[in-house]
Each structure stands twice: as C-alpha cells, then as structure tokens.
Amino acid sequence: MLRIITQQADVVAELQRICNRTHDAQVLHKEATVREVLQAVQRQGDKAVLHYTAEFDHQTLKLEELRVSGSELDAAYQQVSKELLQAIQLASRQIEAFHRQRIPKSWVHFGDDDVVVGKRYTPVDIAGLYVPGGRAAYPSTVLMNGIPAKVAGVTRVVMVTPPGKTKAINPAVLVAAQEAGIQEIYRVGGAQAIAALAYGTNTIPKVDIITGPGNIYVTLAKKLVYGTVGIDSLAGPSEVLIIADETANPVNVAADLLAQAEHDPMAAAILLTTDTALAKNVQVAVERQLVDHPRRIDTEKAIAHYGLIVVVESLSAAAEFSNEFAPEHLELQVEDPWTLLSEIRHAGAIFLGYSTPEAVGDYVAGPNHTLPTSGAARYASPLGVETFLKHSSIIQYSRTALQRAAGAIDALATAEGLPSHKDSVRRRIQQEE
Ligand SMILES: NC(=O)c1ccc[n+]([C@@H]2O[C@H](COP(=O)([O-])OP(=O)(O)OC[C@H]3O[C@@H](n4cnc5c(N)ncnc54)[C@H](O)[C@@H]3O)[C@@H](O)[C@H]2O)c1
Ligand SMILES: N[C@H](CO)Cc1c[nH]c[nH+]1
Ligand SMILES: [Zn+2]
C-alpha cells in the first residue's frame, strides 16, 4: 500500500532515503558483484562476457552469436506490425526534430586586440549505446540514444542489449536500431556489457562514451568505468514525483505513479499534494489499478519500498521538497503549472498540466527520455546531441598581442614558481621579427 505521511513527519529524511536508494549501504553487495564482473571482462574479454551472460541472463551463447547477424536484422522488419513500425517512425521524426533544434556550433571571435579565441566542437569517434532489456524491451530507448548520436555526427555507433529468453533480441528493438542507422549490435547486457564497451574485447570494440539507461547493475558499472570512458549520466531506475492540488484527477495521478513504478522494483513514485482527500483517493486508486496489473509483483515492490504520498502545507513547500529530491520526472498537476514552474530548480524533465502524462515524454514528444536519476538532476541534464560532442578551445595571438600579455603572464608564472612558462613568452618577444 502506498504510504501517506504529512509535512509534520520527517519528510526530508524519507525523500533522501528514496533518492539515495541506488547508492546506499544496501547496494554494496551489488557493487561487489559489479566490480568482479568488470575485472573479469577486463582480464578475460569475450570469455568472461559469455560466462556472465550464462550466469545472469541464462543464455549460453557461442562467440559468433554475440554480434546480431544481418539476417536477424532483416527478419526483424517482418516480425513487427505495421502500426508498431509507424509508431517507431513517428517517434523517430519527433526525436530528430527536437534534437536538431539547438546543435552546439563551433565559433571563433576575432578580437580588435589581435587575439582569436573560440570553441571547436567535434563528435566522439565511437559511441556505445546501452539499451535495457531485462524486465522490458525498449525500442524507444534505442531512438532516444541513437538519434542524438547520429545528429552529433558520430561515425561509429555500436549498441549492446541483453539477449531475450530465446537468445533473440526483441524485433522492435532491432527495427528501431535500423531506423536510427545502427547496424552493429551485440547481444550482451548488464555490467558485462558496460565492461566490454569500456575495455574492449576481441569481439566488442572499446568505445569513447557509453550512454543509455539501465538497472542498478548497469548504473553502478557505468559509475565505476567513468574515466576509462565517458558516460552520459547516471540514468538508473526510473522515478516520478507528482505535485498535485485539489483540482487533479486521482485516478490519473495513480496511473502516472504506476507508469514509473512498473519499470523496476527499485523505481520510485512520489506524490506531494496540498489536499488530504486527493491523497486518500490516489492511495485507493493505486490499489485498484494494481489488482490485475500484468507486472504486479515488481510494481508492488517499488510502491511498497520507494512509493510515498506526502500531504504538504503549500505548493511552495511541495516545490522545495521536490528540489531536494531532484526527480528524473516531475509532473505539475495543478491549476497554474506555469507559475509553479518558476519555483522548480532541479528535475530531469517537467510535465505541465493535466493532459501531459509522463508517457508522452517516454515515447513521442521529442525531448530525450534518458534522464538523470537518484538526485543526479541536481548537476546533470537529459541526454542530448551535446552528450556525443566535446569541444576544443581555439586560441591565436599575434606578436603584438603577446607583448601586451607578457607582463601578466610573467607575474602569474613567477607566483606559481614556473619559470619555463615565463621564459616561453619572453623568448618570443625578445626575438628579432
Ligand atoms: N533513467 C532513465 O532514463 C531510464 C530510461 C529507461 C529505463 N530506465 C530504467 O532502466 C532499467 C531497465 O532495467 P531492466 O532490468 O529491465 O534491464 P537492464 O538491461 O538494465 O538489466 C538487465 C541486466 O541486468 C543484469 N542482472 C540482472 N540481475 C543481475 C544480478 N543478480 N547480478 C548481476 N547482474 C544482473 C543482467 O545481466 C541483465 O542483462 C529500469 O530500472 C528502468 O527504470 C531508466
Ligand atoms: N520512463 C523511462 C525513463 O525513466 C523511459 C521509458 C521507456 N519506455 C517507457 N519508458
Ligand atoms: Zn517509462
């Protein structure tokens, strides 16, 4: 049952417990498993990848089965319905249009002082996309990662995703990949997939950046390989926080809470409301909607451990609690969501009004659904084209400009005790032209 507490209780402590669920003491044993997997793949490559695929995904693969074959890719189109193909294509267009809106552009500034400075953007050479596949198949996530990579101009994009129950990858995932221009796909999931992308094996290439969401094992592995490779952000078990007033519909609020809880037993679903009656009605509606829920066991676990309703004194108090939590998804189901928006500082994606369930953002709105979780929205942003780009600073000085700067460089280099820095400037300005 979804618990109700009031603002008199220690709301901040409760929210912190839920927010920290992926990095608290209880996940330490999972981190130990992940470290073991990373080390084994680093040392033994493909052999360890196949070993852990058998252990965690219960699939015994031959080495040559790791890469999804051309015939499996071709066959996927015959296995999806026309409606699903059209939905994938519609979502692709929306996602591409959104991500093409603001592509970071290189620039140079030619100053009057004979100094040129600028930024030059270049894509990573090779990107590795993680597409989850343990408890659900995620064709939408293929698009959310693959399209921004292509828009950024990444020339080699590889994808990893766990094998399904019969080794085969869900055909919708393979169709989405091809619609996003991805052909190089490996049948591997979990920490072993992240390790393979980070260190490289004989079969799977080492990449420059790993992007994409995943469960606790995937998220811990991404955290641990950061530095060996780049990562997008820590996009772990899903979460939603809804702020609702008395005007919200309790049945819809309940459905939106369950829409995130159903992702994972570690998903979080929180309602902050100013209305006691709404709190009770949502609690009842959640119970009713769970009765014949096809994913009832996992969803109930999420609701029981990481679900919460808080009755707050004001919408401003709700906004402050939400800022503490920094949710992946924030829904504002209140009479005037645009006014409340001005009080929100930290959230991955914000959904305004009664007709904007979070599911529109998961699939068709266009903004990315790969979002920071577990408080990471305090410092991180949704995945985007810029995730696959980095920039180099551009600097050019004329001799006159160097002469002007020499005094300041002298003083700073002297203060730092770095004489060759000073010398590299002095020599140039003392040299004959
Ligand atoms: N934040 C986001 O942007 C976002 C987007 C989509 C999905 N998600 C999240 O992605 C996750 C998807 O999770 P999933 O489980 O369906 O798929 P997944 O692919 O992330 O995880 C499945 C893998 O976990 C590994 N694994 C499972 N049990 C293990 C164990 N006991 N020990 C070691 N490894 C183990 C297996 O190797 C398996 O391949 C959910 O948490 C969902 O909420 C987040
Ligand atoms: N809500 C997920 C992000 O937490 C994304 C997703 C994909 N498919 C359905 N939902
Ligand atoms: Zn979702």
XYZ file of C-alpha atoms and ligand atoms in Angstrom:
488
model
C 0.000 0.000 0.000
C 1.253 3.496 -0.892
C 2.110 5.188 2.423
C 0.721 8.639 3.312
C 2.637 10.978 5.627
C 2.105 14.629 6.466
C 4.502 17.542 6.485
C 4.825 17.134 10.268
C 6.782 13.894 9.692
C 10.449 13.910 8.696
C 9.700 14.336 5.012
C 13.237 15.306 4.016
C 14.709 12.136 5.599
C 12.129 9.969 3.823
C 12.776 11.647 0.478
C 16.530 11.288 0.967
C 16.155 7.573 1.701
C 14.260 7.089 -1.572
C 16.564 9.363 -3.559
C 19.682 7.559 -2.256
C 18.317 4.067 -2.894
C 20.895 3.365 -5.630
C 23.896 4.433 -3.598
C 23.112 3.473 -0.017
C 24.615 0.661 2.098
C 22.090 -1.872 0.787
C 23.554 -1.822 -2.712
C 27.113 -2.535 -1.535
C 26.842 -6.268 -2.277
C 25.640 -5.416 -5.790
C 28.634 -3.134 -6.240
C 30.925 -6.023 -5.215
C 29.368 -8.203 -7.952
C 29.756 -5.406 -10.484
C 33.443 -4.893 -9.588
C 34.070 -8.616 -10.031
C 32.382 -8.581 -13.469
C 34.356 -5.509 -14.591
C 37.680 -7.039 -13.553
C 36.929 -10.385 -15.184
C 35.929 -8.795 -18.514
C 38.991 -6.544 -18.426
C 41.251 -9.600 -17.928
C 39.490 -12.302 -19.918
C 37.486 -10.380 -22.527
C 34.889 -12.364 -24.501
C 35.296 -15.460 -22.307
C 34.048 -13.518 -19.259
C 31.291 -11.835 -21.312
C 29.925 -15.257 -22.282
C 30.337 -16.581 -18.729
C 28.306 -13.774 -17.115
C 25.694 -13.876 -19.877
C 25.124 -17.508 -18.940
C 25.063 -16.668 -15.224
C 22.854 -13.559 -15.224
C 20.846 -13.832 -18.445
C 20.672 -17.649 -18.507
C 21.720 -17.813 -22.152
C 24.617 -19.952 -23.367
C 25.964 -18.115 -26.390
C 28.657 -19.142 -28.832
C 31.233 -16.454 -29.519
C 29.940 -15.943 -33.056
C 26.419 -15.333 -31.696
C 27.474 -12.247 -29.724
C 27.024 -9.958 -32.711
C 23.487 -9.809 -34.106
C 23.622 -11.110 -37.678
C 22.438 -9.325 -40.824
C 19.740 -11.946 -41.350
C 18.347 -11.385 -37.808
C 18.287 -7.651 -38.532
C 16.463 -8.176 -41.849
C 13.976 -10.617 -40.328
C 13.010 -8.144 -37.583
C 11.028 -5.991 -40.052
C 8.786 -8.988 -40.840
C 8.118 -9.527 -37.142
C 6.737 -6.118 -36.188
C 3.238 -4.940 -37.054
C 2.645 -2.066 -39.462
C 1.243 0.018 -36.550
C 4.374 -0.523 -34.459
C 6.670 0.329 -37.386
C 4.700 3.523 -37.990
C 4.898 4.402 -34.274
C 8.679 3.888 -34.308
C 8.957 6.087 -37.394
C 6.742 8.811 -35.889
C 8.760 8.799 -32.658
C 11.999 8.934 -34.708
C 10.833 12.046 -36.589
C 9.774 13.794 -33.380
C 13.009 12.944 -31.565
C 15.149 14.010 -34.524
C 13.252 17.310 -34.958
C 13.697 18.133 -31.260
C 17.384 17.235 -31.208
C 18.127 19.253 -34.361
C 16.706 22.410 -32.728
C 19.887 23.557 -30.960
C 23.023 21.794 -32.120
C 26.092 23.307 -30.449
C 28.042 25.179 -33.128
C 31.740 25.919 -33.300
C 32.639 29.631 -33.077
C 35.659 31.913 -33.211
C 35.922 35.502 -32.028
C 38.433 37.730 -33.850
C 39.124 40.451 -31.266
C 40.311 44.004 -32.105
C 43.332 43.230 -29.908
C 44.798 40.689 -32.405
C 43.608 37.791 -30.292
C 41.466 34.982 -31.688
C 39.565 32.705 -29.297
C 36.831 30.180 -29.896
C 35.349 26.747 -29.405
C 35.520 23.911 -31.914
C 33.016 21.058 -31.479
C 33.852 17.558 -32.676
C 31.988 14.292 -32.090
C 33.475 11.310 -30.289
C 34.873 8.694 -32.699
C 32.891 5.767 -31.354
C 29.840 5.653 -29.098
C 28.407 2.644 -27.254
C 24.683 2.677 -26.515
C 23.218 0.565 -23.719
C 19.616 -0.438 -24.374
C 17.990 -2.146 -21.390
C 16.230 -5.453 -21.876
C 15.906 -7.318 -18.599
C 12.324 -6.722 -17.495
C 11.013 -4.916 -20.611
C 12.105 -4.241 -24.198
C 12.957 -0.628 -25.022
C 12.757 0.296 -28.727
C 12.063 3.878 -27.606
C 15.411 3.980 -25.780
C 17.210 2.891 -28.951
C 15.826 6.004 -30.673
C 16.494 8.304 -27.707
C 20.193 7.344 -27.764
C 20.824 6.525 -31.408
C 19.275 9.626 -32.989
C 21.238 12.225 -30.966
C 24.459 10.281 -31.693
C 23.778 10.435 -35.427
C 22.763 14.110 -35.296
C 26.055 14.828 -33.494
C 27.907 13.195 -36.406
C 29.308 10.138 -34.601
C 30.576 7.873 -37.362
C 30.593 4.540 -35.482
C 27.708 3.768 -33.161
C 27.525 0.344 -31.531
C 24.675 -0.944 -29.396
C 24.507 -3.568 -26.662
C 21.341 -5.111 -25.255
C 20.696 -8.298 -23.257
C 19.654 -11.478 -25.064
C 15.998 -12.371 -24.693
C 14.610 -15.689 -23.438
C 15.422 -17.471 -26.719
C 18.709 -15.580 -27.279
C 16.894 -13.433 -29.881
C 16.692 -9.672 -29.400
C 13.191 -8.181 -29.405
C 12.440 -7.393 -33.090
C 11.070 -3.928 -32.281
C 14.453 -3.080 -30.732
C 16.228 -4.256 -33.895
C 13.849 -2.296 -36.149
C 14.310 0.863 -34.051
C 18.075 0.408 -34.296
C 17.974 0.214 -38.075
C 15.629 3.201 -38.281
C 18.267 5.102 -36.269
C 21.006 3.875 -38.632
C 22.573 1.360 -36.202
C 23.722 -1.985 -37.607
C 26.430 -3.041 -35.146
C 24.601 -4.681 -32.255
C 25.895 -7.069 -29.582
C 23.761 -9.466 -27.571
C 25.018 -8.637 -24.085
C 23.554 -6.777 -21.106
C 24.244 -5.789 -17.515
C 27.656 -4.929 -16.067
C 29.369 -7.308 -18.515
C 28.111 -5.186 -21.439
C 29.365 -1.968 -19.845
C 32.746 -3.620 -19.146
C 33.055 -4.840 -22.742
C 32.382 -1.330 -24.088
C 34.748 0.279 -21.585
C 37.732 -2.062 -22.024
C 37.041 -3.679 -25.405
C 37.212 -7.401 -26.160
C 38.238 -9.293 -29.298
C 34.627 -9.035 -30.497
C 33.256 -5.828 -28.965
C 35.095 -2.535 -29.579
C 36.268 -0.195 -26.836
C 34.227 2.996 -27.155
C 34.818 6.628 -26.196
C 31.481 7.164 -24.456
C 28.790 4.865 -23.068
C 25.262 6.246 -22.983
C 21.881 4.858 -22.058
C 19.860 3.872 -19.033
C 19.733 0.629 -17.115
C 19.038 -1.094 -13.839
C 21.173 -0.886 -10.712
C 23.893 -3.220 -12.112
C 24.227 -1.168 -15.298
C 24.229 2.124 -13.410
C 26.861 1.002 -10.884
C 29.024 -0.320 -13.734
C 28.799 2.995 -15.626
C 29.796 4.853 -12.473
C 32.839 2.599 -11.993
C 34.130 2.771 -15.603
C 33.790 6.563 -15.800
C 37.254 7.919 -16.537
C 38.238 4.902 -18.622
C 35.443 6.061 -20.924
C 32.984 8.930 -20.822
C 29.379 8.384 -19.754
C 26.226 10.414 -20.314
C 24.867 10.486 -16.745
C 23.654 8.056 -14.105
C 20.293 7.157 -15.671
C 19.200 4.410 -13.312
C 15.889 3.012 -12.049
C 13.028 5.298 -13.098
C 11.331 7.791 -10.844
C 8.421 10.212 -10.909
C 7.442 12.933 -8.478
C 3.991 14.475 -8.933
C 2.890 17.750 -7.376
C -0.909 17.907 -7.376
C -3.533 20.204 -5.888
C -7.220 19.533 -5.266
C -8.007 20.050 -8.973
C -6.074 16.945 -10.089
C -7.805 13.704 -11.053
C -6.769 10.988 -8.517
C -7.222 8.126 -10.986
C -4.861 9.787 -13.479
C -2.343 10.650 -10.755
C -2.366 6.990 -9.646
C -1.856 5.796 -13.240
C 1.138 8.109 -13.662
C 2.710 6.856 -10.410
C 2.304 3.256 -11.583
C 3.679 4.102 -15.045
C 7.106 4.629 -13.478
C 6.796 2.066 -10.677
C 6.214 -0.682 -13.269
C 9.727 -0.238 -14.711
C 11.650 -1.818 -11.838
C 11.291 -2.917 -8.194
C 13.793 -0.106 -7.477
C 11.692 2.556 -9.273
C 10.370 5.473 -7.175
C 6.892 7.051 -7.279
C 6.096 10.050 -5.082
C 3.080 12.339 -4.771
C 3.239 15.691 -2.975
C -0.223 17.178 -2.558
C -1.877 20.017 -0.697
C -5.141 18.073 -0.497
C -5.786 15.301 2.078
C -8.798 13.968 0.162
C -6.729 13.663 -3.033
C -4.011 11.804 -1.089
C -6.517 9.184 0.132
C -8.213 8.874 -3.276
C -4.870 8.326 -5.015
C -3.926 5.673 -2.430
C -7.184 3.803 -3.158
C -6.836 4.228 -6.946
C -3.289 2.789 -6.864
C -4.550 -0.318 -5.022
C -7.383 -0.760 -7.543
C -5.142 -0.332 -10.580
C -2.672 -2.863 -9.141
C -5.283 -5.631 -8.830
C -4.959 -7.024 -12.350
C -1.703 -5.321 -13.275
C 0.380 -7.620 -15.524
C 3.593 -6.513 -13.780
C 2.054 -6.546 -10.329
C 4.860 -8.159 -8.305
C 7.658 -5.791 -9.333
C 5.350 -2.784 -9.315
C 4.066 -3.530 -5.806
C 7.654 -3.858 -4.571
C 8.511 -0.440 -5.965
C 5.385 1.113 -4.438
C 5.996 -0.539 -1.060
C 9.672 0.411 -0.769
C 10.034 3.575 -2.780
C 6.480 4.917 -3.043
C 5.200 7.780 -0.892
C 2.424 10.337 -0.619
C 3.138 13.496 1.373
C 0.410 15.945 2.356
C 2.132 19.341 2.277
C 1.083 22.736 3.603
C 1.500 24.651 0.339
C 2.567 24.262 -3.270
C 5.721 26.219 -2.433
C 6.579 23.625 0.240
C 5.997 20.920 -2.396
C 8.356 22.706 -4.802
C 11.060 22.870 -2.107
C 10.730 19.143 -1.274
C 10.857 18.387 -4.993
C 14.019 20.465 -5.371
C 15.576 18.408 -2.529
C 14.706 15.187 -4.362
C 15.640 16.427 -7.877
C 13.404 13.872 -9.622
C 14.002 12.310 -13.005
C 10.404 13.184 -13.990
C 8.337 15.896 -12.353
C 4.633 16.331 -13.114
C 2.832 19.530 -12.133
C -0.867 18.581 -11.997
C -2.029 21.887 -10.535
C -4.306 24.694 -11.611
C -1.463 27.028 -12.614
C 1.566 24.888 -13.536
C 3.493 27.725 -15.232
C 3.572 29.774 -12.001
C 4.717 26.732 -10.001
C 7.396 26.032 -12.639
C 9.208 29.212 -11.591
C 9.870 27.606 -8.175
C 11.395 24.425 -9.627
C 15.200 24.269 -9.846
C 16.167 20.598 -10.248
C 14.402 17.975 -12.406
C 15.255 15.861 -15.466
C 12.005 16.535 -17.338
C 8.993 18.598 -16.253
C 5.451 17.792 -17.446
C 2.918 20.606 -17.138
C -0.853 20.298 -16.701
C -3.451 17.554 -16.574
C -3.112 16.273 -20.173
C 0.626 15.677 -20.109
C 1.259 12.227 -18.637
C 4.932 11.366 -18.379
C 4.395 8.629 -21.008
C 4.247 11.269 -23.785
C 7.827 12.137 -22.921
C 8.828 8.463 -22.888
C 7.707 7.978 -26.469
C 6.669 10.775 -28.801
C 7.118 14.339 -27.514
C 10.696 14.579 -28.809
C 12.776 15.562 -25.743
C 15.040 12.781 -24.545
C 13.773 10.203 -22.052
C 17.282 9.208 -20.926
C 17.400 11.314 -17.796
C 19.432 11.618 -14.584
C 18.057 9.736 -11.553
C 18.800 9.420 -7.806
C 19.413 13.121 -7.322
C 21.741 13.452 -10.321
C 19.384 16.077 -11.797
C 20.958 18.492 -9.283
C 24.029 18.598 -11.551
C 23.244 16.636 -14.739
C 20.934 17.076 -17.718
C 18.989 14.894 -20.147
C 20.961 13.063 -22.821
C 21.309 15.190 -25.959
C 23.362 15.862 -29.075
C 25.928 17.625 -26.856
C 26.469 14.344 -24.942
C 28.257 12.990 -28.021
C 30.247 16.176 -28.663
C 33.185 17.687 -26.910
C 34.834 20.979 -27.709
C 38.387 22.164 -28.017
C 39.343 25.725 -27.155
C 40.877 27.684 -30.044
C 43.470 30.418 -29.284
C 45.700 32.512 -31.564
C 47.872 35.525 -30.525
C 49.747 37.938 -32.743
C 53.237 39.051 -31.636
C 51.831 42.427 -30.561
C 49.119 40.755 -28.508
C 51.752 38.536 -26.890
C 53.832 41.595 -25.977
C 50.789 43.126 -24.284
C 50.111 39.958 -22.286
C 53.725 39.281 -21.299
C 53.664 41.270 -18.030
C 50.635 39.440 -16.641
C 51.997 36.033 -17.683
C 55.319 36.921 -16.065
C 53.654 37.804 -12.778
C 51.451 34.728 -12.670
C 54.219 32.309 -13.709
C 56.530 33.811 -11.067
C 53.838 33.440 -8.416
C 53.363 29.796 -9.391
C 57.115 29.121 -9.448
C 57.067 28.028 -13.113
C 59.993 29.807 -14.859
C 59.739 27.996 -18.205
C 56.218 29.326 -18.640
C 57.572 32.870 -18.301
C 60.551 32.059 -20.495
C 58.402 30.665 -23.348
C 56.779 34.097 -23.669
C 59.862 36.288 -23.019
C 61.941 34.465 -25.643
C 59.364 35.166 -28.337
C 59.008 38.859 -27.688
C 62.802 39.332 -27.449
C 63.418 37.549 -30.777
C 64.019 39.572 -33.954
C 60.966 39.521 -36.257
N 16.640 6.890 -16.237
C 16.292 6.639 -17.485
O 16.454 7.474 -18.349
C 15.676 5.308 -17.838
C 15.114 5.083 -19.110
C 14.603 3.807 -19.406
C 14.700 2.792 -18.459
N 15.258 3.062 -17.252
C 15.487 2.032 -16.255
O 16.256 1.009 -16.897
C 16.108 -0.168 -16.144
C 15.908 -1.358 -17.042
O 16.145 -2.465 -16.241
P 15.997 -3.939 -16.744
O 16.330 -4.807 -15.578
O 14.688 -4.096 -17.415
O 17.105 -4.117 -17.883
P 18.694 -3.907 -17.895
O 19.109 -4.266 -19.282
O 19.077 -2.599 -17.367
O 19.258 -5.002 -16.887
C 19.251 -6.354 -17.218
C 20.653 -6.928 -16.974
O 20.957 -6.864 -15.583
C 21.838 -7.917 -15.261
N 21.427 -8.521 -13.996
C 20.171 -8.860 -13.611
N 20.210 -9.448 -12.385
C 21.504 -9.481 -12.002
C 22.182 -9.950 -10.836
N 21.519 -10.509 -9.822
N 23.515 -9.802 -10.770
C 24.206 -9.220 -11.787
N 23.606 -8.747 -12.913
C 22.286 -8.884 -13.020
C 21.747 -8.947 -16.358
O 22.983 -9.116 -16.957
C 20.768 -8.364 -17.368
O 21.264 -8.446 -18.679
C 14.946 0.072 -15.176
O 15.497 0.347 -13.912
C 14.277 1.302 -15.723
O 13.613 2.013 -14.722
C 15.749 4.286 -16.935
N 10.318 6.206 -18.230
C 11.578 5.697 -18.701
C 12.677 6.576 -18.155
O 12.752 6.514 -16.786
C 11.691 5.649 -20.199
C 10.766 4.689 -20.874
C 10.997 3.958 -21.990
N 9.873 3.257 -22.249
C 8.991 3.567 -21.368
N 9.506 4.413 -20.502
Zn 8.584 4.957 -18.683
